[in-house]
DNA sequence: CCAGGCCGTATCGGGCTGCGATACGGAACA
DNA sequence: TGTTCCGTATCGCAGCCCGATACGGCCTGG
């Protein structure tokens, strides 16, 4: 009986470390403080395994246990995001470009980063006269399929790639307006591809309209999106696009990395 | 020869997971993109070990490798910080309290969290008429021993505890004004303890003056600090304290958690 | 042009370390 | 007071990680 299971360990990844990161992620997603046994249920891991993983994360400083033996994240978790932001080349240039865009349009500006089936907020500038939110949204996850930023980024992929992203997404009807059919979403992406920007109204958040343009890397692949959002009551869709498309597309272009020449010429 | 080394594995922590988190931390701190061999040097780990750890972090989504085989953080790193912020009870109440304080004083407001020998920025509200920084400082680490926030938090500990924190800190002379002697720092902490707030001028950053008050948990232990900073040229030290001490102390008090009764009475 | 060094990648057998079962004490609840 | 669930600690086995090694590609310099 030595031939029982195909080992198929293709990856170099370390099992116990993977499980430890999984535990961290589950705790991170659970808004409420989590008990040890609860994590065992959520992850499908053994109780002993969770115990060891949690002890590792506590000793590394990412978790602490409260007085009632629950587990919660520590401020150290903030550092990782900060270090990402300051070490990222895109963020460096985004500073000036977004400030200028903010002066031009006077509305709330967002920059979010492409991560496949979802995107992550990375920067936010409040609109003129708008209350500043101390609780910034940096790090918040939004789906790709139903947001202006997501549509704009998808428009820089081929149809095949778009469909592959949609396959890995759960197409949830977030509002009555949300498109949940891959074919219809692909149509919207094609429109965005032709226009150079994407406008989405009321699909991700009810009564909100948003416009976005994609930032691309040196291969033309999407890495981020610049977007402006406002209330649907304040703008007609066409007027909204007329007003914001040009500055946003221009800013996204300035943020994009120049394409590398396709030939292999040397200097 | 079976009695060679005392195993002394006191902790439950998993070795390989600890090393994987160490690799992530080293990459996170290195502002520049890091090569695999470089990490091996920085961590003191075997090349193979780093290879496996990095592969684990890549497959978990926290790292990606660039075209030139360097390693860098991914946007996923932002999510951890976001989840910390929105799941933290202190942040929830800080929203309103800091907004009110901002209206009262009109200056830049910060909230940072206690983490022993250092503190972590968690919230920032820009001052009136001040340029908003798109690159927020949330997640940035500052030392405890030479900052107003740090001194205010230390003032809520006993002298012994203060000295223990200072022992684990590297007391670096950041400016010509920085106090680097534990005895002198302890004196400053005692002053802060008597006043209920801490004023530090030019010790962490040259030509900057800052004032802070500590936020405490239900046991009276420091968990955070509210601080306001400005340029040393604009304020005299006494005038600065006169002007900001009361509103900051008041805001920190509203943020603090009520003390639990010391007896064990049941309802 | 080639030799040398450095780096990233893949493989492999041995031994140690993580795995999971088990047990115990305390808290919450009925 | 009995029951149940949870957090914690322990232990022997074997599966998995460890670290050495080898290979190929890329620069650098002679």
Short mmCIF file of N, CA, C and O in Angstrom, two decimals, chain A residues 72-199:
data_model
loop_
_atom_site.label_atom_id
_atom_site.label_comp_id
_atom_site.label_asym_id
_atom_site.label_seq_id
_atom_site.Cartn_x
_atom_site.Cartn_y
_atom_site.Cartn_z
N UNK A 72 -7.12 39.12 17.83
CA UNK A 72 -7.38 40.30 17.02
C UNK A 72 -6.08 40.78 16.40
O UNK A 72 -4.99 40.45 16.86
N UNK A 73 -6.22 41.56 15.34
CA UNK A 73 -5.05 42.09 14.65
C UNK A 73 -4.37 43.16 15.50
O UNK A 73 -5.02 43.79 16.34
N UNK A 74 -3.12 43.38 15.28
CA UNK A 74 -2.36 44.41 15.98
C UNK A 74 -2.03 45.55 15.04
O UNK A 74 -2.14 45.41 13.83
N UNK A 75 -1.62 46.70 15.59
CA UNK A 75 -1.21 47.83 14.74
C UNK A 75 -0.10 47.46 13.77
O UNK A 75 0.07 48.12 12.74
N UNK A 76 0.64 46.44 14.06
CA UNK A 76 1.73 46.04 13.15
C UNK A 76 1.20 45.75 11.75
O UNK A 76 1.93 45.89 10.77
N UNK A 77 -0.07 45.33 11.69
CA UNK A 77 -0.66 45.03 10.39
C UNK A 77 -0.69 46.26 9.48
O UNK A 77 -0.74 46.13 8.25
N UNK A 78 -0.69 47.45 10.09
CA UNK A 78 -0.71 48.67 9.28
C UNK A 78 0.61 48.88 8.55
O UNK A 78 0.65 49.51 7.49
N UNK A 79 1.67 48.39 9.14
CA UNK A 79 2.99 48.70 8.59
C UNK A 79 3.19 48.09 7.21
O UNK A 79 3.82 48.70 6.34
N UNK A 80 2.67 46.92 7.03
CA UNK A 80 2.84 46.25 5.74
C UNK A 80 2.26 47.10 4.63
O UNK A 80 2.89 47.28 3.58
N UNK A 81 1.06 47.62 4.85
CA UNK A 81 0.46 48.45 3.83
C UNK A 81 1.24 49.72 3.58
O UNK A 81 1.43 50.14 2.43
N UNK A 82 1.71 50.34 4.64
CA UNK A 82 2.51 51.56 4.49
C UNK A 82 3.77 51.27 3.68
O UNK A 82 4.12 52.02 2.76
N UNK A 83 4.44 50.19 4.01
CA UNK A 83 5.66 49.86 3.28
C UNK A 83 5.37 49.55 1.82
O UNK A 83 6.20 49.86 0.95
N UNK A 84 4.24 48.95 1.56
CA UNK A 84 3.88 48.75 0.15
C UNK A 84 3.74 50.09 -0.56
O UNK A 84 4.29 50.29 -1.65
N UNK A 85 3.02 51.00 0.07
CA UNK A 85 2.74 52.28 -0.59
C UNK A 85 4.02 53.06 -0.88
O UNK A 85 4.19 53.60 -1.97
N UNK A 86 4.91 53.14 0.09
CA UNK A 86 6.08 53.98 -0.13
C UNK A 86 7.13 53.29 -0.99
O UNK A 86 8.03 53.96 -1.49
N UNK A 87 7.04 52.00 -1.17
CA UNK A 87 8.05 51.34 -2.00
C UNK A 87 7.56 51.14 -3.43
O UNK A 87 8.32 50.68 -4.27
N UNK A 88 6.32 51.54 -3.70
CA UNK A 88 5.76 51.27 -5.01
C UNK A 88 6.03 52.44 -5.95
O UNK A 88 5.75 53.60 -5.63
N UNK A 89 6.54 52.12 -7.10
CA UNK A 89 6.93 53.17 -8.05
C UNK A 89 5.72 53.96 -8.54
O UNK A 89 5.80 55.17 -8.75
N UNK A 90 4.58 53.30 -8.68
CA UNK A 90 3.39 53.99 -9.16
C UNK A 90 2.94 55.06 -8.16
O UNK A 90 2.54 56.16 -8.55
N UNK A 91 3.02 54.73 -6.88
CA UNK A 91 2.55 55.67 -5.87
C UNK A 91 3.38 56.95 -5.89
O UNK A 91 2.85 58.04 -5.67
N UNK A 92 4.65 56.79 -6.13
CA UNK A 92 5.53 57.95 -6.17
C UNK A 92 5.04 58.97 -7.20
O UNK A 92 4.91 60.16 -6.92
N UNK A 93 4.79 58.49 -8.39
CA UNK A 93 4.36 59.44 -9.42
C UNK A 93 2.91 59.84 -9.24
O UNK A 93 2.49 60.93 -9.68
N UNK A 94 2.12 59.01 -8.61
CA UNK A 94 0.70 59.31 -8.45
C UNK A 94 0.50 60.58 -7.62
O UNK A 94 -0.46 61.33 -7.85
N UNK A 95 1.40 60.81 -6.69
CA UNK A 95 1.29 61.98 -5.83
C UNK A 95 1.00 63.25 -6.63
O UNK A 95 -0.04 63.88 -6.50
N UNK A 96 1.93 63.60 -7.52
CA UNK A 96 1.78 64.87 -8.25
C UNK A 96 0.61 64.83 -9.24
O UNK A 96 -0.15 65.79 -9.34
N UNK A 97 0.50 63.72 -9.92
CA UNK A 97 -0.52 63.65 -10.96
C UNK A 97 -1.93 63.79 -10.36
O UNK A 97 -2.77 64.53 -10.89
N UNK A 98 -2.16 63.10 -9.25
CA UNK A 98 -3.50 63.16 -8.67
C UNK A 98 -3.78 64.52 -8.04
O UNK A 98 -4.92 65.01 -8.09
N UNK A 99 -2.78 65.13 -7.46
CA UNK A 99 -2.98 66.48 -6.93
C UNK A 99 -3.41 67.44 -8.04
O UNK A 99 -4.31 68.26 -7.86
N UNK A 100 -2.75 67.33 -9.17
CA UNK A 100 -3.10 68.20 -10.28
C UNK A 100 -4.52 67.92 -10.79
O UNK A 100 -5.30 68.84 -11.03
N UNK A 101 -4.84 66.64 -10.89
CA UNK A 101 -6.18 66.28 -11.32
C UNK A 101 -7.23 66.81 -10.35
O UNK A 101 -8.28 67.32 -10.76
N UNK A 102 -6.92 66.70 -9.08
CA UNK A 102 -7.84 67.20 -8.06
C UNK A 102 -8.08 68.70 -8.23
O UNK A 102 -9.21 69.19 -8.06
N UNK A 103 -7.04 69.46 -8.56
CA UNK A 103 -7.22 70.89 -8.79
C UNK A 103 -8.09 71.14 -10.00
O UNK A 103 -8.92 72.04 -10.03
N UNK A 104 -7.92 70.31 -11.02
CA UNK A 104 -8.65 70.51 -12.27
C UNK A 104 -10.15 70.25 -12.10
O UNK A 104 -10.97 71.01 -12.58
N UNK A 105 -10.47 69.14 -11.46
CA UNK A 105 -11.88 68.73 -11.44
C UNK A 105 -12.58 69.08 -10.13
O UNK A 105 -13.80 69.15 -10.08
N UNK A 106 -11.82 69.24 -9.04
CA UNK A 106 -12.43 69.65 -7.79
C UNK A 106 -13.30 68.60 -7.13
O UNK A 106 -13.96 68.89 -6.14
N UNK A 107 -13.29 67.39 -7.65
CA UNK A 107 -14.13 66.34 -7.07
C UNK A 107 -13.25 65.30 -6.38
O UNK A 107 -12.03 65.31 -6.50
N UNK A 108 -13.92 64.38 -5.71
CA UNK A 108 -13.22 63.31 -5.02
C UNK A 108 -12.50 62.40 -6.02
O UNK A 108 -13.10 61.95 -7.00
N UNK A 109 -11.22 62.16 -5.79
CA UNK A 109 -10.41 61.33 -6.68
C UNK A 109 -10.01 60.06 -5.97
O UNK A 109 -9.64 60.10 -4.80
N UNK A 110 -10.04 58.95 -6.68
CA UNK A 110 -9.56 57.70 -6.13
C UNK A 110 -8.55 57.05 -7.07
O UNK A 110 -8.66 57.20 -8.29
N UNK A 111 -7.63 56.33 -6.50
CA UNK A 111 -6.75 55.47 -7.29
C UNK A 111 -6.85 54.08 -6.72
O UNK A 111 -6.69 53.88 -5.51
N UNK A 112 -7.15 53.11 -7.57
CA UNK A 112 -7.19 51.74 -7.07
C UNK A 112 -6.35 50.83 -7.94
O UNK A 112 -6.07 51.13 -9.10
N UNK A 113 -5.95 49.73 -7.36
CA UNK A 113 -4.97 48.84 -7.98
C UNK A 113 -5.62 47.54 -8.42
O UNK A 113 -6.51 47.01 -7.74
N UNK A 114 -5.14 47.06 -9.53
CA UNK A 114 -5.70 45.85 -10.14
C UNK A 114 -5.21 44.61 -9.41
O UNK A 114 -4.01 44.46 -9.17
N UNK A 115 -6.13 43.73 -9.07
CA UNK A 115 -5.76 42.47 -8.43
C UNK A 115 -6.65 41.36 -8.95
O UNK A 115 -7.18 40.58 -8.17
N UNK A 116 -6.84 41.28 -10.27
CA UNK A 116 -7.64 40.21 -10.84
C UNK A 116 -9.12 40.46 -10.66
O UNK A 116 -9.66 41.42 -11.20
N UNK A 117 -9.76 39.60 -9.90
CA UNK A 117 -11.21 39.71 -9.78
C UNK A 117 -11.64 40.82 -8.83
O UNK A 117 -12.82 41.08 -8.69
N UNK A 118 -10.67 41.44 -8.18
CA UNK A 118 -11.04 42.58 -7.35
C UNK A 118 -9.98 43.67 -7.50
O UNK A 118 -8.93 43.46 -8.10
N UNK A 119 -10.29 44.82 -6.95
CA UNK A 119 -9.33 45.90 -6.93
C UNK A 119 -9.22 46.45 -5.52
O UNK A 119 -10.11 46.25 -4.69
N UNK A 120 -8.14 47.14 -5.25
CA UNK A 120 -7.84 47.61 -3.90
C UNK A 120 -7.64 49.12 -3.95
O UNK A 120 -6.84 49.61 -4.74
N UNK A 121 -8.37 49.85 -3.11
CA UNK A 121 -8.17 51.30 -3.01
C UNK A 121 -6.78 51.59 -2.48
O UNK A 121 -6.34 51.00 -1.49
N UNK A 122 -6.10 52.53 -3.13
CA UNK A 122 -4.73 52.85 -2.70
C UNK A 122 -4.57 54.32 -2.33
O UNK A 122 -3.73 54.65 -1.50
N UNK A 123 -5.32 55.20 -2.96
CA UNK A 123 -5.23 56.62 -2.64
C UNK A 123 -6.60 57.24 -2.77
O UNK A 123 -7.42 56.79 -3.56
N UNK A 124 -6.80 58.33 -2.00
CA UNK A 124 -8.07 59.04 -2.05
C UNK A 124 -7.84 60.49 -1.74
O UNK A 124 -7.18 60.82 -0.76
N UNK A 125 -8.34 61.35 -2.58
CA UNK A 125 -8.34 62.79 -2.29
C UNK A 125 -9.78 63.26 -2.21
O UNK A 125 -10.58 62.99 -3.12
N UNK A 126 -10.09 63.96 -1.14
CA UNK A 126 -11.47 64.38 -0.95
C UNK A 126 -11.81 65.53 -1.90
O UNK A 126 -10.94 66.28 -2.33
N UNK A 127 -13.08 65.64 -2.21
CA UNK A 127 -13.54 66.69 -3.09
C UNK A 127 -13.56 68.04 -2.40
O UNK A 127 -13.43 68.14 -1.18
N UNK A 128 -13.72 69.07 -3.18
CA UNK A 128 -13.73 70.43 -2.65
C UNK A 128 -14.92 70.59 -1.70
O UNK A 128 -16.04 70.25 -2.05
N UNK A 129 -14.65 71.10 -0.52
CA UNK A 129 -15.73 71.32 0.42
C UNK A 129 -16.30 70.06 1.03
O UNK A 129 -17.25 70.11 1.79
N UNK A 130 -15.69 68.95 0.71
CA UNK A 130 -16.21 67.68 1.24
C UNK A 130 -15.57 67.40 2.59
O UNK A 130 -14.43 67.77 2.83
N UNK A 131 -16.32 66.74 3.46
CA UNK A 131 -15.76 66.38 4.74
C UNK A 131 -14.69 65.33 4.55
O UNK A 131 -14.89 64.35 3.86
N UNK A 132 -13.59 65.56 5.20
CA UNK A 132 -12.52 64.57 5.12
C UNK A 132 -12.87 63.38 6.01
O UNK A 132 -13.33 63.53 7.13
N UNK A 133 -12.67 62.21 5.50
CA UNK A 133 -12.93 61.02 6.28
C UNK A 133 -11.65 60.60 6.98
O UNK A 133 -10.66 60.29 6.32
N UNK A 134 -11.65 60.59 8.31
CA UNK A 134 -10.43 60.13 8.98
C UNK A 134 -10.20 58.65 8.72
O UNK A 134 -9.07 58.20 8.60
N UNK A 135 -11.27 57.91 8.66
CA UNK A 135 -11.15 56.49 8.35
C UNK A 135 -10.96 56.35 6.84
O UNK A 135 -11.92 56.30 6.08
N UNK A 136 -9.74 56.32 6.41
CA UNK A 136 -9.51 56.26 4.98
C UNK A 136 -9.91 54.89 4.44
O UNK A 136 -9.96 53.91 5.17
N UNK A 137 -10.16 54.85 3.18
CA UNK A 137 -10.59 53.60 2.57
C UNK A 137 -9.42 52.84 1.97
O UNK A 137 -9.61 51.83 1.29
N UNK A 138 -8.22 53.32 2.19
CA UNK A 138 -7.05 52.64 1.63
C UNK A 138 -6.99 51.20 2.12
O UNK A 138 -7.03 50.95 3.31
N UNK A 139 -6.92 50.28 1.19
CA UNK A 139 -6.88 48.87 1.52
C UNK A 139 -8.22 48.18 1.31
O UNK A 139 -8.30 46.96 1.36
N UNK A 140 -9.27 48.97 1.06
CA UNK A 140 -10.57 48.37 0.86
C UNK A 140 -10.64 47.64 -0.47
O UNK A 140 -10.10 48.08 -1.48
N UNK A 141 -11.32 46.52 -0.47
CA UNK A 141 -11.48 45.67 -1.64
C UNK A 141 -12.80 45.93 -2.30
O UNK A 141 -13.82 46.02 -1.62
N UNK A 142 -12.80 46.05 -3.62
CA UNK A 142 -14.06 46.15 -4.36
C UNK A 142 -13.99 45.18 -5.53
O UNK A 142 -12.92 44.90 -6.06
N UNK A 143 -15.13 44.68 -5.98
CA UNK A 143 -15.11 43.76 -7.12
C UNK A 143 -14.76 44.48 -8.42
O UNK A 143 -15.03 45.67 -8.58
N UNK A 144 -14.19 43.75 -9.33
CA UNK A 144 -13.82 44.31 -10.63
C UNK A 144 -15.02 44.44 -11.55
O UNK A 144 -15.16 45.44 -12.27
N UNK A 145 -15.90 43.47 -11.54
CA UNK A 145 -16.89 43.33 -12.60
C UNK A 145 -17.94 44.44 -12.65
O UNK A 145 -18.54 44.69 -13.69
N UNK A 146 -18.15 45.11 -11.51
CA UNK A 146 -19.28 46.04 -11.45
C UNK A 146 -18.87 47.46 -11.10
O UNK A 146 -19.72 48.30 -10.81
N UNK A 147 -17.57 47.74 -11.09
CA UNK A 147 -17.12 49.09 -10.74
C UNK A 147 -16.52 49.77 -11.97
O UNK A 147 -16.06 49.10 -12.90
N UNK A 148 -16.52 51.10 -11.94
CA UNK A 148 -15.95 51.84 -13.07
C UNK A 148 -14.47 51.53 -13.21
O UNK A 148 -13.97 51.28 -14.32
N UNK A 149 -13.76 51.54 -12.09
CA UNK A 149 -12.34 51.22 -12.15
C UNK A 149 -12.09 49.84 -12.71
O UNK A 149 -11.20 49.62 -13.54
N UNK A 150 -12.89 48.89 -12.27
CA UNK A 150 -12.74 47.53 -12.77
C UNK A 150 -13.00 47.43 -14.27
O UNK A 150 -12.21 46.83 -15.01
N UNK A 151 -14.06 48.04 -14.73
CA UNK A 151 -14.38 48.01 -16.16
C UNK A 151 -13.26 48.65 -16.98
O UNK A 151 -12.88 48.16 -18.03
N UNK A 152 -12.75 49.77 -16.47
CA UNK A 152 -11.67 50.45 -17.20
C UNK A 152 -10.45 49.54 -17.30
O UNK A 152 -9.80 49.44 -18.35
N UNK A 153 -10.14 48.85 -16.23
CA UNK A 153 -8.96 47.98 -16.25
C UNK A 153 -9.21 46.77 -17.15
O UNK A 153 -8.32 46.36 -17.90
N UNK A 154 -10.40 46.22 -17.06
CA UNK A 154 -10.72 45.08 -17.93
C UNK A 154 -10.61 45.47 -19.41
O UNK A 154 -10.26 44.64 -20.26
N UNK A 155 -10.92 46.73 -19.71
CA UNK A 155 -10.90 47.15 -21.11
C UNK A 155 -9.50 47.11 -21.71
O UNK A 155 -9.34 47.20 -22.92
N UNK A 156 -8.49 46.99 -20.87
CA UNK A 156 -7.12 46.89 -21.37
C UNK A 156 -6.68 45.45 -21.55
O UNK A 156 -5.53 45.17 -21.89
N UNK A 157 -7.59 44.52 -21.30
CA UNK A 157 -7.30 43.11 -21.53
C UNK A 157 -8.03 42.65 -22.79
O UNK A 157 -8.94 43.32 -23.28
N UNK A 158 -7.65 41.49 -23.29
CA UNK A 158 -8.37 40.91 -24.42
C UNK A 158 -9.69 40.32 -23.94
O UNK A 158 -9.88 40.06 -22.75
N UNK A 159 -10.60 40.11 -24.87
CA UNK A 159 -11.90 39.53 -24.50
C UNK A 159 -11.73 38.22 -23.74
O UNK A 159 -12.44 37.96 -22.76
N UNK A 160 -10.81 37.39 -24.21
CA UNK A 160 -10.58 36.11 -23.54
C UNK A 160 -10.15 36.32 -22.09
O UNK A 160 -10.66 35.66 -21.17
N UNK A 161 -9.23 37.24 -21.90
CA UNK A 161 -8.76 37.50 -20.54
C UNK A 161 -9.89 38.06 -19.68
O UNK A 161 -10.01 37.72 -18.50
N UNK A 162 -10.72 38.91 -20.26
CA UNK A 162 -11.85 39.46 -19.51
C UNK A 162 -12.76 38.34 -19.04
O UNK A 162 -13.14 38.27 -17.87
N UNK A 163 -13.08 37.43 -19.96
CA UNK A 163 -13.97 36.34 -19.59
C UNK A 163 -13.35 35.46 -18.52
O UNK A 163 -14.03 34.95 -17.63
N UNK A 164 -12.04 35.29 -18.59
CA UNK A 164 -11.37 34.47 -17.58
C UNK A 164 -11.46 35.14 -16.20
O UNK A 164 -11.65 34.48 -15.19
N UNK A 165 -11.31 36.46 -16.17
CA UNK A 165 -11.46 37.17 -14.90
C UNK A 165 -12.89 37.02 -14.38
O UNK A 165 -13.12 36.76 -13.19
N UNK A 166 -13.86 37.15 -15.28
CA UNK A 166 -15.25 37.06 -14.85
C UNK A 166 -15.57 35.66 -14.32
O UNK A 166 -16.39 35.51 -13.42
N UNK A 167 -14.91 34.66 -14.89
CA UNK A 167 -15.13 33.30 -14.40
C UNK A 167 -14.70 33.14 -12.94
O UNK A 167 -15.33 32.40 -12.18
N UNK A 168 -13.64 33.82 -12.58
CA UNK A 168 -13.15 33.69 -11.21
C UNK A 168 -13.85 34.65 -10.26
O UNK A 168 -13.53 34.67 -9.07
N UNK A 169 -14.79 35.45 -10.78
CA UNK A 169 -15.51 36.38 -9.91
C UNK A 169 -16.87 35.78 -9.57
O UNK A 169 -17.43 35.01 -10.34
N UNK A 170 -17.37 36.13 -8.41
CA UNK A 170 -18.76 35.79 -8.09
C UNK A 170 -19.60 37.02 -8.44
O UNK A 170 -19.50 38.06 -7.80
N UNK A 171 -20.42 36.87 -9.48
CA UNK A 171 -21.16 38.02 -10.01
C UNK A 171 -22.43 38.23 -9.20
O UNK A 171 -23.47 37.66 -9.48
N UNK A 172 -22.28 39.04 -8.18
CA UNK A 172 -23.36 39.25 -7.24
C UNK A 172 -24.19 40.48 -7.66
O UNK A 172 -23.65 41.47 -8.11
N UNK A 173 -25.49 40.37 -7.52
CA UNK A 173 -26.37 41.51 -7.84
C UNK A 173 -26.39 42.45 -6.66
O UNK A 173 -27.23 42.36 -5.77
N UNK A 174 -25.47 43.40 -6.68
CA UNK A 174 -25.33 44.30 -5.53
C UNK A 174 -26.44 45.32 -5.48
O UNK A 174 -26.84 45.76 -4.40
N UNK A 175 -26.93 45.76 -6.62
CA UNK A 175 -28.07 46.66 -6.70
C UNK A 175 -28.96 46.15 -7.83
O UNK A 175 -28.55 45.29 -8.60
N UNK A 176 -30.17 46.71 -7.95
CA UNK A 176 -31.02 46.28 -9.08
C UNK A 176 -30.38 46.57 -10.43
O UNK A 176 -30.76 45.96 -11.44
N UNK A 177 -29.44 47.48 -10.50
CA UNK A 177 -28.81 47.86 -11.75
C UNK A 177 -27.63 46.98 -12.13
O UNK A 177 -27.14 47.03 -13.26
N UNK A 178 -27.11 46.19 -11.21
CA UNK A 178 -25.87 45.46 -11.44
C UNK A 178 -26.00 44.47 -12.60
O UNK A 178 -26.94 43.68 -12.64
N UNK A 179 -25.07 44.55 -13.54
CA UNK A 179 -25.00 43.54 -14.59
C UNK A 179 -24.36 42.28 -14.02
O UNK A 179 -23.29 42.35 -13.42
N UNK A 180 -25.01 41.15 -14.21
CA UNK A 180 -24.45 39.90 -13.69
C UNK A 180 -24.22 38.87 -14.78
O UNK A 180 -23.77 37.77 -14.49
N UNK A 181 -24.52 39.23 -16.00
CA UNK A 181 -24.27 38.30 -17.09
C UNK A 181 -22.92 38.61 -17.74
O UNK A 181 -22.68 39.75 -18.15
N UNK A 182 -22.05 37.62 -17.87
CA UNK A 182 -20.74 37.86 -18.49
C UNK A 182 -20.85 38.52 -19.85
O UNK A 182 -20.04 39.41 -20.18
N UNK A 183 -21.84 38.13 -20.63
CA UNK A 183 -21.97 38.71 -21.97
C UNK A 183 -22.25 40.21 -21.89
O UNK A 183 -21.65 41.01 -22.61
N UNK A 184 -23.16 40.60 -21.00
CA UNK A 184 -23.48 42.02 -20.88
C UNK A 184 -22.30 42.81 -20.32
O UNK A 184 -22.03 43.94 -20.74
N UNK A 185 -21.62 42.21 -19.37
CA UNK A 185 -20.45 42.90 -18.81
C UNK A 185 -19.39 43.07 -19.89
O UNK A 185 -18.78 44.13 -20.02
N UNK A 186 -19.21 42.03 -20.70
CA UNK A 186 -18.22 42.13 -21.78
C UNK A 186 -18.61 43.24 -22.76
O UNK A 186 -17.74 43.98 -23.25
N UNK A 187 -19.91 43.38 -23.02
CA UNK A 187 -20.35 44.50 -23.86
C UNK A 187 -19.93 45.84 -23.27
O UNK A 187 -19.40 46.71 -23.97
N UNK A 188 -20.16 45.98 -21.97
CA UNK A 188 -19.80 47.24 -21.32
C UNK A 188 -18.30 47.47 -21.38
O UNK A 188 -17.83 48.59 -21.58
N UNK A 189 -17.52 46.39 -21.22
CA UNK A 189 -16.06 46.50 -21.29
C UNK A 189 -15.64 46.94 -22.70
O UNK A 189 -14.73 47.76 -22.86
N UNK A 190 -16.32 46.39 -23.71
CA UNK A 190 -15.98 46.79 -25.08
C UNK A 190 -16.28 48.27 -25.31
O UNK A 190 -15.50 48.97 -25.98
N UNK A 191 -17.39 48.73 -24.77
CA UNK A 191 -17.68 50.16 -24.87
C UNK A 191 -16.57 50.98 -24.23
O UNK A 191 -16.08 51.97 -24.79
N UNK A 192 -16.15 50.54 -23.05
CA UNK A 192 -15.07 51.25 -22.36
C UNK A 192 -13.78 51.21 -23.20
O UNK A 192 -13.03 52.19 -23.25
N UNK A 193 -13.55 50.08 -23.84
CA UNK A 193 -12.34 49.95 -24.64
C UNK A 193 -12.36 50.95 -25.80
O UNK A 193 -11.34 51.58 -26.12
N UNK A 194 -13.53 51.12 -26.39
CA UNK A 194 -13.64 52.06 -27.50
C UNK A 194 -13.53 53.51 -27.01
O UNK A 194 -12.89 54.34 -27.66
N UNK A 195 -14.13 53.79 -25.87
CA UNK A 195 -14.13 55.17 -25.37
C UNK A 195 -12.80 55.58 -24.76
O UNK A 195 -12.42 56.74 -24.76
N UNK A 196 -12.10 54.59 -24.14
CA UNK A 196 -10.89 54.92 -23.40
C UNK A 196 -11.17 55.17 -21.93
O UNK A 196 -10.25 55.45 -21.16
N UNK A 197 -12.43 55.09 -21.54
CA UNK A 197 -12.80 55.24 -20.13
C UNK A 197 -14.08 54.46 -19.90
O UNK A 197 -14.75 54.05 -20.85
N UNK A 198 -14.41 54.25 -18.64
CA UNK A 198 -15.62 53.50 -18.28
C UNK A 198 -16.51 54.35 -17.40
O UNK A 198 -16.03 55.04 -16.50
N UNK A 199 -17.81 54.33 -17.68
CA UNK A 199 -18.79 54.98 -16.81
C UNK A 199 -19.73 53.91 -16.29
O UNK A 199 -20.24 53.10 -17.06
#
